[in-house]
XYZ file of C-alpha atoms in Angstrom:
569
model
C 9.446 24.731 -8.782
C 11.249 21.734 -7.276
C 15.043 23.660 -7.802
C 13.557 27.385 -6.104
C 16.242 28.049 -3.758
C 15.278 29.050 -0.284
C 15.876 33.110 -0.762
C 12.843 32.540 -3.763
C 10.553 30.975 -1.435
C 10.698 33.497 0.517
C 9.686 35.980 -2.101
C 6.423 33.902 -3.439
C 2.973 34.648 -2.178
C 1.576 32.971 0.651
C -0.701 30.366 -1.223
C 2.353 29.802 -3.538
C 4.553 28.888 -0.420
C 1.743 26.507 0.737
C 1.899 24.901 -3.017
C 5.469 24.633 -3.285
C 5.881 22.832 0.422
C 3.546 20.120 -1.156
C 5.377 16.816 -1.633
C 9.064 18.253 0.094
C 10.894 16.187 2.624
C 9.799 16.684 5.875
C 13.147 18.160 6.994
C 13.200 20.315 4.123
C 9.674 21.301 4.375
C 10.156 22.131 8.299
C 13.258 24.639 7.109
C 11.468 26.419 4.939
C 8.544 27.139 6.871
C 11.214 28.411 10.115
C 13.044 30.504 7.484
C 9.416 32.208 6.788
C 8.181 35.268 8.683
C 4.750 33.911 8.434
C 5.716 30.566 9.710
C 2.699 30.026 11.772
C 0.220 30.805 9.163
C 2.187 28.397 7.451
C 1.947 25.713 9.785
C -1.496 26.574 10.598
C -3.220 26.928 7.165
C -1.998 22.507 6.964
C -5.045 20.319 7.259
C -3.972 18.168 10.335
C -3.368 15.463 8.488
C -0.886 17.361 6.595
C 0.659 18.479 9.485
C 0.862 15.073 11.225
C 2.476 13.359 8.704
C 5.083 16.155 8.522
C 5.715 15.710 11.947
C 5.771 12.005 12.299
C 8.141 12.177 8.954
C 10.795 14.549 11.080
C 10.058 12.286 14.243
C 8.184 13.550 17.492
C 11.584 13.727 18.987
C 12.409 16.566 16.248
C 9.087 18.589 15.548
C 8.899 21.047 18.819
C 9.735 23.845 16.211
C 6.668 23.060 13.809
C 4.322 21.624 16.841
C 4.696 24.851 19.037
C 3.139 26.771 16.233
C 0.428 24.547 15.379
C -3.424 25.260 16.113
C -4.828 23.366 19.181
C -7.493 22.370 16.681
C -4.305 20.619 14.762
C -3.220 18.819 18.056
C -6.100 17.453 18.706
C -6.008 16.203 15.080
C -2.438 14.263 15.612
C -3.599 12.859 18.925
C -6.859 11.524 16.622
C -4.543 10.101 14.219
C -1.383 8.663 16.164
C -2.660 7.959 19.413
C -4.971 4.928 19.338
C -4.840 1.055 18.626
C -7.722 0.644 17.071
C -10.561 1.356 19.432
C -7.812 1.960 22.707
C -5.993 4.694 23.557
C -2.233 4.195 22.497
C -1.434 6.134 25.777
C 2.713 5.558 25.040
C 2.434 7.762 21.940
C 0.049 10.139 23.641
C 3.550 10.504 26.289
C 5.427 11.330 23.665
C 3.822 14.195 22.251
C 2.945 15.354 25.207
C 7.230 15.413 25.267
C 7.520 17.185 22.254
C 4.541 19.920 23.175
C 6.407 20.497 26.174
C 9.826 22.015 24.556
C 7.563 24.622 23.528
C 6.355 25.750 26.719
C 4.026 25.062 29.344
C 1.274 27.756 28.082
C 1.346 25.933 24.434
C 1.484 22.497 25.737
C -1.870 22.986 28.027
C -3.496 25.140 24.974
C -3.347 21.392 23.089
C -3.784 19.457 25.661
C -7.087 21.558 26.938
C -8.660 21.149 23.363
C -8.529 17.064 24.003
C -11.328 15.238 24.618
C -11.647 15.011 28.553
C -12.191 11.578 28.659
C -8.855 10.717 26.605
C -6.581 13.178 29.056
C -8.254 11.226 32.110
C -7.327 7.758 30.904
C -3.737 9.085 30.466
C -3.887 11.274 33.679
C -5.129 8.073 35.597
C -1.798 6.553 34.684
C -0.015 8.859 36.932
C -2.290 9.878 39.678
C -5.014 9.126 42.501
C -7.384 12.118 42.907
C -9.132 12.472 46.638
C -12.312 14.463 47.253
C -11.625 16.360 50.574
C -15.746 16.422 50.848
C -16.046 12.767 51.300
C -14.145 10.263 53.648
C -12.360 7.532 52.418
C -8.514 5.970 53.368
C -5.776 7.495 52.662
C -2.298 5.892 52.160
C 0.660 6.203 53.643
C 2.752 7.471 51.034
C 5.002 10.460 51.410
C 3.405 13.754 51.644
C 6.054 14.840 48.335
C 3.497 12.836 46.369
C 0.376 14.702 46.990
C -0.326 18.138 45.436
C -3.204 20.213 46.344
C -4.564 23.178 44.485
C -8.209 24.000 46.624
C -10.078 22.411 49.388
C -11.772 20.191 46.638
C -9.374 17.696 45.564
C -6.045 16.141 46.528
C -4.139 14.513 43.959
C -1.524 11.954 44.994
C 0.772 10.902 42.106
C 1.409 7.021 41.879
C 3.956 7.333 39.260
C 7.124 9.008 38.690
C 8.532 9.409 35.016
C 9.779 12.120 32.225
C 6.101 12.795 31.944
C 5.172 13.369 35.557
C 6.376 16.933 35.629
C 5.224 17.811 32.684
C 1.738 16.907 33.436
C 1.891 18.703 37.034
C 2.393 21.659 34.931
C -0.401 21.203 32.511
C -2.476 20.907 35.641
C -1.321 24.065 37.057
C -1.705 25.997 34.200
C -5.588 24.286 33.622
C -6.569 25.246 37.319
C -5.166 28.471 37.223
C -6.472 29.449 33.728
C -9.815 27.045 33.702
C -10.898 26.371 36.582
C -14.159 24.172 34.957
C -12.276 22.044 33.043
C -9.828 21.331 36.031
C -12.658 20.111 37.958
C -13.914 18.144 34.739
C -10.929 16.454 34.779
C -10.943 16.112 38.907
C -14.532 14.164 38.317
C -13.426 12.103 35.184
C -10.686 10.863 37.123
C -12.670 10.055 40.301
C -15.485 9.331 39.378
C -15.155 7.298 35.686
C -15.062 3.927 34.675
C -12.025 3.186 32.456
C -13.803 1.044 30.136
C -16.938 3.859 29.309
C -14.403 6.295 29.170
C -12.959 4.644 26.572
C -16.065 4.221 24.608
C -16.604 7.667 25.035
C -13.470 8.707 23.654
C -13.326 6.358 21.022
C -17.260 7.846 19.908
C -16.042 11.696 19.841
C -12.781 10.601 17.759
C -14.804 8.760 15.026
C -17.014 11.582 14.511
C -14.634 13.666 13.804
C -12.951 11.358 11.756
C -15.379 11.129 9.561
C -16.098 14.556 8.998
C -12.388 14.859 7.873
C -13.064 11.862 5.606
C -12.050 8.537 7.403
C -15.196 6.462 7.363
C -16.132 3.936 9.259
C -14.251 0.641 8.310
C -17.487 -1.291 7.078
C -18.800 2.151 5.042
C -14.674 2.413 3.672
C -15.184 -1.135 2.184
C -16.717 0.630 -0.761
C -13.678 2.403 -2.077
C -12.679 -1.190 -3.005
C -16.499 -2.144 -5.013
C -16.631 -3.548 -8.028
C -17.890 -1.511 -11.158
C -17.909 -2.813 -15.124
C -15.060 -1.232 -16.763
C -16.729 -1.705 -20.556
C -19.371 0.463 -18.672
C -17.421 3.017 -16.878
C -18.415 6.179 -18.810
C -22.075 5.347 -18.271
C -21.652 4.721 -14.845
C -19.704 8.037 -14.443
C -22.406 10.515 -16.179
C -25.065 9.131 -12.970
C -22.591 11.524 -11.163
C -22.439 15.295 -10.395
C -19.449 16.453 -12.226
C -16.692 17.514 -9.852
C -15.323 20.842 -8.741
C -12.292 21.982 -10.594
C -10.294 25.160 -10.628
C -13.105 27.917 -10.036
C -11.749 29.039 -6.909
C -10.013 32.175 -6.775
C -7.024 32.205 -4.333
C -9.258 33.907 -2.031
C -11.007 31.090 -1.271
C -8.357 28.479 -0.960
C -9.510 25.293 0.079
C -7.979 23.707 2.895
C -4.516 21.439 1.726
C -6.141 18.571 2.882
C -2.746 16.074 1.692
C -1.604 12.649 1.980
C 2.226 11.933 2.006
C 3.530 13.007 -1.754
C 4.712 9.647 -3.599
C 7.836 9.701 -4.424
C 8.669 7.571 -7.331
C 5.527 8.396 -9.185
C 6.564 11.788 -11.198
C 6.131 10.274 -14.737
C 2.759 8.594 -14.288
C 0.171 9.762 -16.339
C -1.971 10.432 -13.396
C 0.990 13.095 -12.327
C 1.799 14.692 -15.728
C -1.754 15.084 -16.295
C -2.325 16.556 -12.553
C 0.967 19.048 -13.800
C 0.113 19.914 -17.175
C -3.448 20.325 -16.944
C -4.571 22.248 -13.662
C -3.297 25.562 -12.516
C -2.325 25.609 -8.392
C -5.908 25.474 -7.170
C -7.227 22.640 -9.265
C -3.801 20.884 -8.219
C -4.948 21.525 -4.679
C -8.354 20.354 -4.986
C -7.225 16.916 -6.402
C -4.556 16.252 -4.284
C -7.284 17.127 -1.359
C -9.379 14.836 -3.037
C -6.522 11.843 -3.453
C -6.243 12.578 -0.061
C -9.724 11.901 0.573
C -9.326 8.356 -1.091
C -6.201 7.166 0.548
C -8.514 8.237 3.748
C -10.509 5.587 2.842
C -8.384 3.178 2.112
C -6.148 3.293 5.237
C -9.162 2.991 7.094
C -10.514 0.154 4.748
C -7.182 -1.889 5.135
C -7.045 -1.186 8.778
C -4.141 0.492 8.765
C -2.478 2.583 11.807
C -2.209 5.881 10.811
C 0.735 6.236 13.190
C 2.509 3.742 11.199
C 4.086 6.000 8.312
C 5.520 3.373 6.166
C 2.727 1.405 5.963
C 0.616 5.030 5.074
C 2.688 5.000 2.733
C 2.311 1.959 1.280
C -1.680 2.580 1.092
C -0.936 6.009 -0.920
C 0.712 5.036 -3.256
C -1.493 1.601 -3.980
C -3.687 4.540 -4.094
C -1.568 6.532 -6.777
C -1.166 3.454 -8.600
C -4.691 2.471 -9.214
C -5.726 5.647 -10.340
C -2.981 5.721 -12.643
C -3.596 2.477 -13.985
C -7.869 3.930 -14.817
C -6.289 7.013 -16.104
C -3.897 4.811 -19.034
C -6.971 2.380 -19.405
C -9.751 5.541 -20.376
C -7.060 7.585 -22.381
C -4.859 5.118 -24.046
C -1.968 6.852 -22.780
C -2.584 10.465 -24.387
C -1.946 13.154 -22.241
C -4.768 15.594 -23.637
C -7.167 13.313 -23.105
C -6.014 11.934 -19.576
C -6.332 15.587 -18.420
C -10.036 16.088 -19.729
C -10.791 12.400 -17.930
C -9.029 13.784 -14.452
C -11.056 16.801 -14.650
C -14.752 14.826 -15.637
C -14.095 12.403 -12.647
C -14.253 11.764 -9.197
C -11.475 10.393 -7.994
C -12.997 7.756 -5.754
C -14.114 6.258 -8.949
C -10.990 6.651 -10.836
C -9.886 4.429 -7.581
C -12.851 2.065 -7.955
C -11.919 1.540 -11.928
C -8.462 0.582 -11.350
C -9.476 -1.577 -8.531
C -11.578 -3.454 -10.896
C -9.539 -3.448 -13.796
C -7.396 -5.874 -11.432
C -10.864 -7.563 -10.596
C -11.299 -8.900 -14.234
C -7.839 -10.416 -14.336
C -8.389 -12.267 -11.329
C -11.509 -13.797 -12.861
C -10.270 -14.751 -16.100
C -6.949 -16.294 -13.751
C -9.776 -18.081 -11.155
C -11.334 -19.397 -14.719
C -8.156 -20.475 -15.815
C -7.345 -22.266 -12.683
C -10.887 -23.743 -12.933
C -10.094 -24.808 -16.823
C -6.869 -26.944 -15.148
C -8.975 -28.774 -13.161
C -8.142 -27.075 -9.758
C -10.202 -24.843 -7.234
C -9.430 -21.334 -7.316
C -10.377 -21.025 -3.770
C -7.953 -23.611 -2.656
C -5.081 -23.020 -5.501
C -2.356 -20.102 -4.080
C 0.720 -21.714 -6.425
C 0.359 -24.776 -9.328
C 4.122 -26.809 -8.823
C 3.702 -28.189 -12.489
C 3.669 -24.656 -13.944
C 7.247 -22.912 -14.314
C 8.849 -19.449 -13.545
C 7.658 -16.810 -14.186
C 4.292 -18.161 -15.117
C 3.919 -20.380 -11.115
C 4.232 -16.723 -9.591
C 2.791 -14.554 -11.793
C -0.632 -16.929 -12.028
C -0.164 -16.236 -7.904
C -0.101 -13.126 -7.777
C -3.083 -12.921 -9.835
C -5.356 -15.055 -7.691
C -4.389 -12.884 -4.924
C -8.044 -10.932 -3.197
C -5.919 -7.961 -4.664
C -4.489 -9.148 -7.456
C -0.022 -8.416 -7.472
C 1.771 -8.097 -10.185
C 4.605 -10.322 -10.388
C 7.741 -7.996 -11.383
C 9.619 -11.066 -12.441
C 7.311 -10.626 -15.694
C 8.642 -7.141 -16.370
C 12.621 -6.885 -18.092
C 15.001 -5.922 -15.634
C 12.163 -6.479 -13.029
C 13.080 -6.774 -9.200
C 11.698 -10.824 -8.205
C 8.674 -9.900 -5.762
C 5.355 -9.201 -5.830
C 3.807 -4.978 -6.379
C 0.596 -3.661 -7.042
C -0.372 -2.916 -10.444
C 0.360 0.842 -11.828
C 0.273 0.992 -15.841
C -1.728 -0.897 -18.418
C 1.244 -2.350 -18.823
C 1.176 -4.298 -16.378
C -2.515 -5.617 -17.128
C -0.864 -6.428 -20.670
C 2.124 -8.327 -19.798
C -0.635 -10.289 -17.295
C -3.363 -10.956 -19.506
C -0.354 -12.539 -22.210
C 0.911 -14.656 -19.567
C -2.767 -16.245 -18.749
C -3.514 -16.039 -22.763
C -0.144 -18.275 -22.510
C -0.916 -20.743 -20.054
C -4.948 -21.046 -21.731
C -3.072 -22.113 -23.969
C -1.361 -25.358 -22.522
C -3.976 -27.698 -21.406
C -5.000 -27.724 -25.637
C -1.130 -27.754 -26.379
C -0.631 -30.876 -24.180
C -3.680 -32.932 -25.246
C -3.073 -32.483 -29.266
C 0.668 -33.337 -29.172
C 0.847 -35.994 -26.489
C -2.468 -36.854 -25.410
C -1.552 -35.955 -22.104
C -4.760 -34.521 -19.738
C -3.466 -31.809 -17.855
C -6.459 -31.052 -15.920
C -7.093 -34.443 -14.853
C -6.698 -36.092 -11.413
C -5.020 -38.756 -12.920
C -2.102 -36.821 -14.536
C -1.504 -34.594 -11.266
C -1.288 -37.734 -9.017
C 1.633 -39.187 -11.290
C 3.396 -36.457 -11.334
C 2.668 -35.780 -7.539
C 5.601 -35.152 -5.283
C 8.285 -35.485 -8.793
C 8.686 -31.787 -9.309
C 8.219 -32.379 -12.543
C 7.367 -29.000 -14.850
C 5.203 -28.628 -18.414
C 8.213 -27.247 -20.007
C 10.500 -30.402 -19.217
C 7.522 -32.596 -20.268
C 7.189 -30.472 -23.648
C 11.108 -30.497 -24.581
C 11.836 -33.920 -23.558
C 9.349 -34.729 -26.125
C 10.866 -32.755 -28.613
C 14.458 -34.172 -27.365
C 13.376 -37.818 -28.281
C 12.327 -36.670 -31.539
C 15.204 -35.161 -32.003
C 17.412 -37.724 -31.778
C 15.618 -40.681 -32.567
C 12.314 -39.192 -34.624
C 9.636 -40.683 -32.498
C 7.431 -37.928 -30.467
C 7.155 -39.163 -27.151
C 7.168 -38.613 -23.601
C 10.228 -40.940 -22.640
C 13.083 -39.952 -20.384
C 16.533 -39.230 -21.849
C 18.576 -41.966 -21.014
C 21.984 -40.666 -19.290
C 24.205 -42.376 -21.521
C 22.005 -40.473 -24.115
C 22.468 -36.445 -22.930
C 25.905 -36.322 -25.285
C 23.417 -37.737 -28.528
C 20.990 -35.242 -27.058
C 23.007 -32.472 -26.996
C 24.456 -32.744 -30.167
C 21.005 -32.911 -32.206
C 19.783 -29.258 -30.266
C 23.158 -27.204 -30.178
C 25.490 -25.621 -32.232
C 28.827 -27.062 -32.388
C 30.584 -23.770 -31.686
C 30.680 -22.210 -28.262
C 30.173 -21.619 -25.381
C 27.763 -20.645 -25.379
C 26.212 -22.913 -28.206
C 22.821 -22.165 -29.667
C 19.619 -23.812 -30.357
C 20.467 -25.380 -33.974
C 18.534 -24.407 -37.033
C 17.860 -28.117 -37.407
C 16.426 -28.848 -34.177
C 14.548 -25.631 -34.735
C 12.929 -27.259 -38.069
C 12.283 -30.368 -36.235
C 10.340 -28.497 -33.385
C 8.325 -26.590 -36.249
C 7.837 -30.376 -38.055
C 6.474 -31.860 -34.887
C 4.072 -28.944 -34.069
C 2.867 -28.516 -37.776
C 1.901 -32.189 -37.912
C -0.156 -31.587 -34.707
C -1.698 -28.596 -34.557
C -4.510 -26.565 -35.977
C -3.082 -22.530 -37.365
C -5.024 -21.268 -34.182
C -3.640 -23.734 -32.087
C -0.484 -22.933 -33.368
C -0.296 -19.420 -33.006
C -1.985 -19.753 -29.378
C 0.590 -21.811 -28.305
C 4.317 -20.034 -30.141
C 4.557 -17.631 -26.892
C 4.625 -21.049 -24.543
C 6.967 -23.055 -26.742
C 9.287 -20.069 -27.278
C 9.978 -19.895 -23.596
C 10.300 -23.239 -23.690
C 12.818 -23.465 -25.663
C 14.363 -20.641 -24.225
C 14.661 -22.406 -20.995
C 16.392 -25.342 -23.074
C 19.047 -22.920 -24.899
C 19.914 -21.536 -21.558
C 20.379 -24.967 -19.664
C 22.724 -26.498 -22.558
C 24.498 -23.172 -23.790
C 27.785 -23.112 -21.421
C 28.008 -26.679 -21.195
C 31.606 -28.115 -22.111
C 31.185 -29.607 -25.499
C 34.444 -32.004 -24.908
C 32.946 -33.390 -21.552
C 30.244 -35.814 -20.390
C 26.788 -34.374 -19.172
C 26.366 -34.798 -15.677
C 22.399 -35.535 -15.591
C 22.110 -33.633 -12.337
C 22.700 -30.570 -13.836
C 20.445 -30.827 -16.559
C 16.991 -29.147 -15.403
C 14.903 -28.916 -18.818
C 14.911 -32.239 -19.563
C 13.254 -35.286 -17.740
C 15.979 -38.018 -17.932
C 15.840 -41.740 -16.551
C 16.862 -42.668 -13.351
């Protein structure tokens, strides 16, 4: 429905509207529902989380349109979500909305405002003004009588700062003593009477609860969206669950579009085609509620300010991507049965499965590490290793494991979470690869790789496995003997003419020196060792090919641009 032009969404039912908004830009999303004669059902059927990161997508600046038709129910939602530092009020953001609240009028801005928790309003009020009780003496200052504003013989307020905001919250309390007159004495009493520090506390209480009735837990219970479970037990872990709800709502009972920020690069996951192809529009709403539900958790797991969209983002779609990676894992891929998994499982362990999919990589890397004579606690990068394998094994070790992009073709150089089984694939080879090393090593040179010993000599040389491995095969090579002795300079030319073509640039590995390689390893190694080891050596030798390939056949070799071979100083 992505290409319905705006005339057709006009024409679609209400709950189809509410579908087809899902996963818009916020601009876009904010036309459509202006364009609408219903627009403030629109706006007002959207979870607030829904609507707030709409809004915060547009920019508070820009969303007095969508925010004047919103539910004071919904504001007090976006002040939850946006306006607090962790356990203090963020009382600049709280300003700013108050801003955008106010281009829709004074009545609208005081109907949000009024639904806040008291004790949040005073903190912010207390920013601006002194309140006096007329029943009981105290000193009064000498400021200008243009800064004190009386409504009864109760209270005097005296306003200590001057600002954008100042007028607009003399209007709110206008409006709240002339429409309220409880809660404007409330406030009178918060403000005179309350400590700043219990108010706080106070606030900070009522805002978790409600919180976690929407489905941010608290940070220690959200911790368990990132548990361990046995993937080779998965299914039997799954059937000690209630199956979920999917599709047998009528539209009549629409559930509440409960949605995180749509993910934008994600349309041909599995995850997504399944969510497509296999749910009509309510089970699509249910699961993206439930997503929604999950990335809840994990914001709140990892800490992360819900104000700060980018980084939301971030946290959705590690969220997208680890379901997606459980969803290739149990059905291989096939659509048909990706859709009957999505619809047998809760989505929280969907999150949990790719989570530890990632888990068992990281072991069999910390075992690996262990295996090389290092500590995997201490270990964040091994010198001796070389690109891609250094950063890959890195990104591995990680508390949540990365996958290193460097390892996929055409791959941007940096570190992502994992999304496909591909991934897990092209990882698992590369530690398969490097397991394979430490036996490579000891059969063809005798060389220890895991000892203390070999990682002091080498200590501070930059010196790589692969230059170790093909300077070996170099000197045998050129003069038949398989040993670990630097090229000499005057020797690159000799070198160089026993590995390349003749022809070129760029030259190729020679068949010859590709026999001799094959010689040196047959004499040495076991068939398993063998094949454990071809992946290792091929790069290897790739590495080689690609150092000597453009080099100028009729010139000298300049040692310090040779990089894959060790050479004598």
């Amino acid at each position: 429905m992505s290409d319905t032009r705006p005339e057709e969404f006009l024409n679609l039912p209400f709950h189809e509207k509410l579908e087809f908004l899902y996963g818009l830009p916020a601009r876009q999303k904010r036309d459509l529902i202006l364009s609408a004669p219903e627009a403030e059902r629109l706006v007002q059927s959207f979870a607030p989380e829904t609507l707030f990161y709409t809004l915060k997508e547009i920019g508070s600046a820009d969303a007095s349109d969508l925010l004047s038709l919103a539910l004071p129910e919904q504001i007090k939602g976006l002040f939850d979500l946006d306006c607090w530092d962790k356990d203090r009020p963020n009382l600049k953001r709280m300003r700013e909305w108050i801003e955008a609240m106010a281009e829709g009028g004074r009545k609208r801005m005081a109907d949000g405002l009024m639904e806040l928790d008291l004790e949040l309003v005073s903190l912010l009020l207390r920013q601006y003004l002194r309140v006096h009780r007329l029943d009981e003496p105290q000193e009064m200052s000498d400021a200008p009588l243009d800064r004190f504003v009386q409504f009864d013989e109760h209270y005097l307020i005296e306003f200590i700062r001057h600002d954008a905001t100042q007028a607009q919250i003399l209007e709110f309390l206008e409006e709240a003593f002339e429409r309220d007159y409880a809660h404007f004495t409330g406030l009178m009493e918060e403000i005179y009477w309350g400590v700043e520090a219990e108010l706080e506390e106070q606030a900070y209480q009522f805002r978790s609860a409600r919180l976690a009735d929407r489905g941010f837990p608290d940070y220690y219970d959200a911790q368990s969206v990132f548990a361990y479970l046995n993937p080779q037990q998965f299914l039997e872990i799954r059937s000690q669950y209630s199956p979920p709800v999917r599709d047998p709502l009528d539209d009549r009972e629409a559930i509440e579009p409960a949605m995180a920020p749509a993910i934008a690069d994600a349309e041909n996951s599995l995850f997504n085609a399944a969510l497509t192809a296999g749910f009509a529009a309510q089970g699509k709403r249910q699961l993206r509620s439930e997503m929604a539900m999950v990335s809840n958790q994990v914001l709140v797991a990892r800490a992360v300010d819900f104000g700060d969209l980018e980084a939301v983002r971030v946290a959705v779609e590690m969220t997208h991507n680890y379901m997606n990676l459980a969803l290739e894992h149990l059905a291989g891929g096939d659509l048909k049965t990706a859709i009957e998994h999505l619809r047998d499982t809760h989505l929280q362990l969907l999150f949990r499965l790719g989570v530890s999919l990632t888990i068992d990589l990281r072991k069999r890397a910390q075992a690996l590490v262990e295996r090389l004579g290092l500590s995997p606690e201490r270990t964040r990068e091994i010198p001796y290793l070389d690109s891609p394998f250094r950063e890959a094994l890195s990104g591995f070790l990680q508390r949540q494991p990365q996958f290193y992009s460097g390892l996929d073709r055409g791959g941007a150089i940096a570190m992502r979470d994992f999304s496909a089984m591909r991934d897990l694939h092209l990882s698992y080879a590369v530690v398969e690869q490097i397991e394979a090393v430490p036996d490579l090593m000891k059969a063809l040179l005798g060389l220890d790789i895991a000892s203390a010993p070999f990682r002091a000599s080498i200590a501070g040389h930059e010196i790589r496995l692969s230059q170790i491995l093909l300077t070996a095969f170099a000197r045998y090579a050129i003069d038949r003997r398989f040993v670990l002795e630097p090229i000499e300079p005057d020797r690159l030319d000799d070198a160089r003419a026993a590995i390349m073509t003749r022809n070129g640039p760029p030259a190729r590995l020679s068949e010859i020196f590709r026999r001799s390689v094959q010689e040196a390893l047959a004499k040495r190694l076991d068939e398993t060792l063998l094949r454990r080891s071809a992946a290792f050596v091929k790069s290897c030798l790739n590495m080689l090919e690609e150092d000597l390939s453009d080099l100028d056949p009729t010139r000298a070799i300049d040692a310090r641009f040779i990089g894959s071979l060790l050479v004598r100083r």
